[in-house]
Coordinates of N, CA and C and ligand atoms in Angstrom, one line a residue:
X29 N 0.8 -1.2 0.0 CA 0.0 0.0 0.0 C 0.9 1.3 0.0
X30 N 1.9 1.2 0.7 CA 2.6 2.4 0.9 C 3.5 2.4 -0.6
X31 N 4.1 1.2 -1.0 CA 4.7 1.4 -2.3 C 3.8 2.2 -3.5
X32 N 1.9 1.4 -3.5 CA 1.4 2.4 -4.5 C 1.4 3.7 -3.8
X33 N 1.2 4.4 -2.5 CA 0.9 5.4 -2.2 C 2.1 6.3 -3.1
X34 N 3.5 6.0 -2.7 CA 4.6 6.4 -3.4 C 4.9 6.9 -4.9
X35 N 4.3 5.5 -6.0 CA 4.2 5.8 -6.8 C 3.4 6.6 -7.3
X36 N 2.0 6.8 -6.7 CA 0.8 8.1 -7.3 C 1.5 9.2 -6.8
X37 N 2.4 9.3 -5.9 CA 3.1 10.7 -6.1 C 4.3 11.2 -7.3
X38 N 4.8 9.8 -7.1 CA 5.8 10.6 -8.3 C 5.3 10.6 -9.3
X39 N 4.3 10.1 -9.7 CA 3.6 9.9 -11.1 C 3.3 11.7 -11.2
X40 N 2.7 11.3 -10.0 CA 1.9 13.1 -9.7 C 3.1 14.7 -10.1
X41 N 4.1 14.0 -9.6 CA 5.2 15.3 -9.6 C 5.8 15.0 -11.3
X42 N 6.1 13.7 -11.6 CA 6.4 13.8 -13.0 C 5.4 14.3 -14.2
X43 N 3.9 14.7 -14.1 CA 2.8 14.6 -15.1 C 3.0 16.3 -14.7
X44 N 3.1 16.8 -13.4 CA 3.1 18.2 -13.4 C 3.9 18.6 -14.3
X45 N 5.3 18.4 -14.0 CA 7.0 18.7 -14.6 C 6.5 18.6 -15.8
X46 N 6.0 17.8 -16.5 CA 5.3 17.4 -17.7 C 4.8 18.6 -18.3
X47 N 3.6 18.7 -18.0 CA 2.6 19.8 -18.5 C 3.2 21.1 -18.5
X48 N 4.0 21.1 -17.0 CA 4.9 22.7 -17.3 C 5.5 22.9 -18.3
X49 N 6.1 21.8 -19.1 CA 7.0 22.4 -20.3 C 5.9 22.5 -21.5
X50 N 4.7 22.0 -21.5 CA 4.2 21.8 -23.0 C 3.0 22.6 -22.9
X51 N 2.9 23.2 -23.9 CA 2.1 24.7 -24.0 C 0.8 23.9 -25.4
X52 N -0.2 24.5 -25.3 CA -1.0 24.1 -26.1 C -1.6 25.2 -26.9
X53 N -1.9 24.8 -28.1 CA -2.2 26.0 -29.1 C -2.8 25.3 -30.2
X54 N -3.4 26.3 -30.9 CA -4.5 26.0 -32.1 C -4.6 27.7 -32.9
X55 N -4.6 27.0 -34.2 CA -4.6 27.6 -35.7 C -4.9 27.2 -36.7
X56 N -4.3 27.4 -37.7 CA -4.8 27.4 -39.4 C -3.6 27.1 -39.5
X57 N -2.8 25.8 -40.3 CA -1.9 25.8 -41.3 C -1.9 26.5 -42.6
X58 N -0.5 27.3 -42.6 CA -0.1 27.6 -43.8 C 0.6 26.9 -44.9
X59 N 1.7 26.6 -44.3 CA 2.0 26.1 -45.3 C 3.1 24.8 -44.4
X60 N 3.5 23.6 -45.2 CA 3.9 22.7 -44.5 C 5.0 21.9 -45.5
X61 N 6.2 21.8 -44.5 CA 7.7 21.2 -45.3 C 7.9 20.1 -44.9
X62 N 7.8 18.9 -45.3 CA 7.6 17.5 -44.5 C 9.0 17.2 -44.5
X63 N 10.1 17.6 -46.0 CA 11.3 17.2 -46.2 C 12.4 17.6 -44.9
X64 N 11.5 19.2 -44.6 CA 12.5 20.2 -43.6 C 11.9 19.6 -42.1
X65 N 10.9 19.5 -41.9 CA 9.8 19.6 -40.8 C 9.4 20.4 -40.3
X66 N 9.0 21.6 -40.9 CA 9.2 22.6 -40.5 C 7.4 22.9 -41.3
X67 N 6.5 23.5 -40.4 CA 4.9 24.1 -40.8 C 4.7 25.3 -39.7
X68 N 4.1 25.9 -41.0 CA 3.9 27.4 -40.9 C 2.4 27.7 -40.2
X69 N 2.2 28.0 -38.7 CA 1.1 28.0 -38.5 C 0.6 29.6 -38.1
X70 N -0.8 30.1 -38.4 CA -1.4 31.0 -38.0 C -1.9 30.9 -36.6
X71 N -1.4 30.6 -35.4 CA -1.6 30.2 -34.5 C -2.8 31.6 -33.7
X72 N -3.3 30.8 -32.8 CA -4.4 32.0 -31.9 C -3.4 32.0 -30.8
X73 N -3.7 33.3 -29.8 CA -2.9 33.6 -29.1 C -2.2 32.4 -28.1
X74 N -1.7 32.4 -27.5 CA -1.0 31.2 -26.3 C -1.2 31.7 -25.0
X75 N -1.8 31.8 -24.2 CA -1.8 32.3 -22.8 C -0.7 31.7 -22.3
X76 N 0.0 30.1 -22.2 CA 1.0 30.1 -21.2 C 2.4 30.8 -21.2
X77 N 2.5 30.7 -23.1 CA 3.7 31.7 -23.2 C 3.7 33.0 -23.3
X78 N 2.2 33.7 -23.1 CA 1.9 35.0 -23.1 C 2.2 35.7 -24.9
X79 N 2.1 35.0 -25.6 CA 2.1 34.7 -27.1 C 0.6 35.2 -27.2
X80 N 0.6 36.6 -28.0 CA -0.6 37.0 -29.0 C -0.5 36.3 -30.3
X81 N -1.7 36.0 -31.2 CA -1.7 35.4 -31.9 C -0.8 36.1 -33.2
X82 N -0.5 35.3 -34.4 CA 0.5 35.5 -35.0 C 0.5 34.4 -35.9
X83 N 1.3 34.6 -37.1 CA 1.8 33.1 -38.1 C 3.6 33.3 -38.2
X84 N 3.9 32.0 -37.8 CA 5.3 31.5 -37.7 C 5.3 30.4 -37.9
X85 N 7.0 30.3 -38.6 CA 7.4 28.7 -38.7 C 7.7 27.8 -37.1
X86 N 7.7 26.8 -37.2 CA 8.1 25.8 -36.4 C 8.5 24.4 -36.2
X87 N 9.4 24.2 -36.1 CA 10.1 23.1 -36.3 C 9.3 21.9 -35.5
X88 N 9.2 20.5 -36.1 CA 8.4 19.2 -35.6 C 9.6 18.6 -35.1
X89 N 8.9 17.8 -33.8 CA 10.1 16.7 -33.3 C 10.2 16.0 -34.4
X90 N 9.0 15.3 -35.0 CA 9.7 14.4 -35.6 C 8.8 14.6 -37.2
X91 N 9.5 14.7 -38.7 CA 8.6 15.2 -39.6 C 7.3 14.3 -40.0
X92 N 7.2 12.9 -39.3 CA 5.8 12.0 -39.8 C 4.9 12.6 -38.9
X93 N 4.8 13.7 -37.7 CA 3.7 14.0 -37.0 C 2.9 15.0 -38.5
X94 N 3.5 15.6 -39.3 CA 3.0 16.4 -40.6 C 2.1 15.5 -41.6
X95 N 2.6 14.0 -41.1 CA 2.0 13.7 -42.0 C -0.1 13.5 -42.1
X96 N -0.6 14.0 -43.6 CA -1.7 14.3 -43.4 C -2.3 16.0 -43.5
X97 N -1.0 16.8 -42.6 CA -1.6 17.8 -42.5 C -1.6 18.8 -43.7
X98 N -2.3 19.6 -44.2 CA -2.5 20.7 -45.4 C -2.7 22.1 -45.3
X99 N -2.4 22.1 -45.7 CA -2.5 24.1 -45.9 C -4.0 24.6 -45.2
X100 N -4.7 25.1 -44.5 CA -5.9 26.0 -44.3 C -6.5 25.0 -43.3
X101 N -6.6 24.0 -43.1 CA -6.5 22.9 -42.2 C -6.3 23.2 -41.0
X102 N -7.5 23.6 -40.0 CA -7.7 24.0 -38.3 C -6.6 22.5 -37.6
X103 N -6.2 23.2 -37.2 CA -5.4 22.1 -36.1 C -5.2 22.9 -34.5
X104 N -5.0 21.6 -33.4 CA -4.4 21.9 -32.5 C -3.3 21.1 -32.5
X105 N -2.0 21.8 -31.6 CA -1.1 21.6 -31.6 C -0.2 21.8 -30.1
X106 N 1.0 20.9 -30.0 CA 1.2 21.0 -28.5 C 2.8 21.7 -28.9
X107 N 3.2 22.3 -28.3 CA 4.7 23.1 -28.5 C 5.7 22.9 -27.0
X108 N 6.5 22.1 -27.3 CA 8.0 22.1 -26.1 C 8.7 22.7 -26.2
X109 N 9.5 23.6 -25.4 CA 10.8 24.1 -25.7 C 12.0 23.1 -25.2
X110 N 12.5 23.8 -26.6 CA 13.9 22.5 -26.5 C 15.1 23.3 -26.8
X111 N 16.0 23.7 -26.3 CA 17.4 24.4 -26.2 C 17.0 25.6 -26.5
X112 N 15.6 26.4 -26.2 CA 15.6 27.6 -26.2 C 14.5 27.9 -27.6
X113 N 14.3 26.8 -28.0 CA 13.0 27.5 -28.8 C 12.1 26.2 -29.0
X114 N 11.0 26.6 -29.8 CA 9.3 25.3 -29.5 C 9.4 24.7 -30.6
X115 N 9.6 23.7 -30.1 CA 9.3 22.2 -31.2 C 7.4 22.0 -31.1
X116 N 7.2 21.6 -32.0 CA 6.0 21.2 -32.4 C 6.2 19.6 -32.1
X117 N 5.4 18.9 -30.6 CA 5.7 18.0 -30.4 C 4.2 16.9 -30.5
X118 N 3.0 17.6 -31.3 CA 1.8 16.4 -31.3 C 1.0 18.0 -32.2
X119 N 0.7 17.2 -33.5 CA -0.5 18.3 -34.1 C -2.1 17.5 -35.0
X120 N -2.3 17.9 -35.0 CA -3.8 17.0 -35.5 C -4.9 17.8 -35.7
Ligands
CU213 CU1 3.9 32.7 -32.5

């Protein structure tokens, strides 16, 4: 009992640490580079990163999360920072 009691905490403190780095956002694709990984989104504003809305490129962890996606095409999307700037790390 005390072992699970343990683990629902670290689970607990790891899902926080989690969430704090990943920001969530939703827009209109522009335009999308599957070769580069790199899609251009019209994003609405971001409250976590205090981000008014705007269109910018941004780089995918990985380029098959693009795959599917198209120009004018409403998506949400999740953003991590990684060495100082946001990877696009889940879009759909
Ligand atoms: Cu932006």
């Amino acid at each position: 009992m005390r072992f699970l009691l343990k683990l629902i905490v670290l689970l607990s403190i790891a899902g926080a640490a989690y969430a704090q780095g990943t920001h969530q956002g939703s827009g209109v694709v522009k335009r999308v580079d599957t070769a580069l990984g790199v899609v251009s989104l019209k994003h609405e504003a971001i409250k976590s990163l205090k981000w008014p809305g705007m269109t910018m490129d941004f780089s995918v962890r990985d380029p098959k999360l693009l795959k599917g996606i198209k120009p004018e095409q409403k998506v949400t999307f999740e953003l991590v920072e990684e060495k100082g700037r946001y990877v696009v790390t889940r879009i759909q």
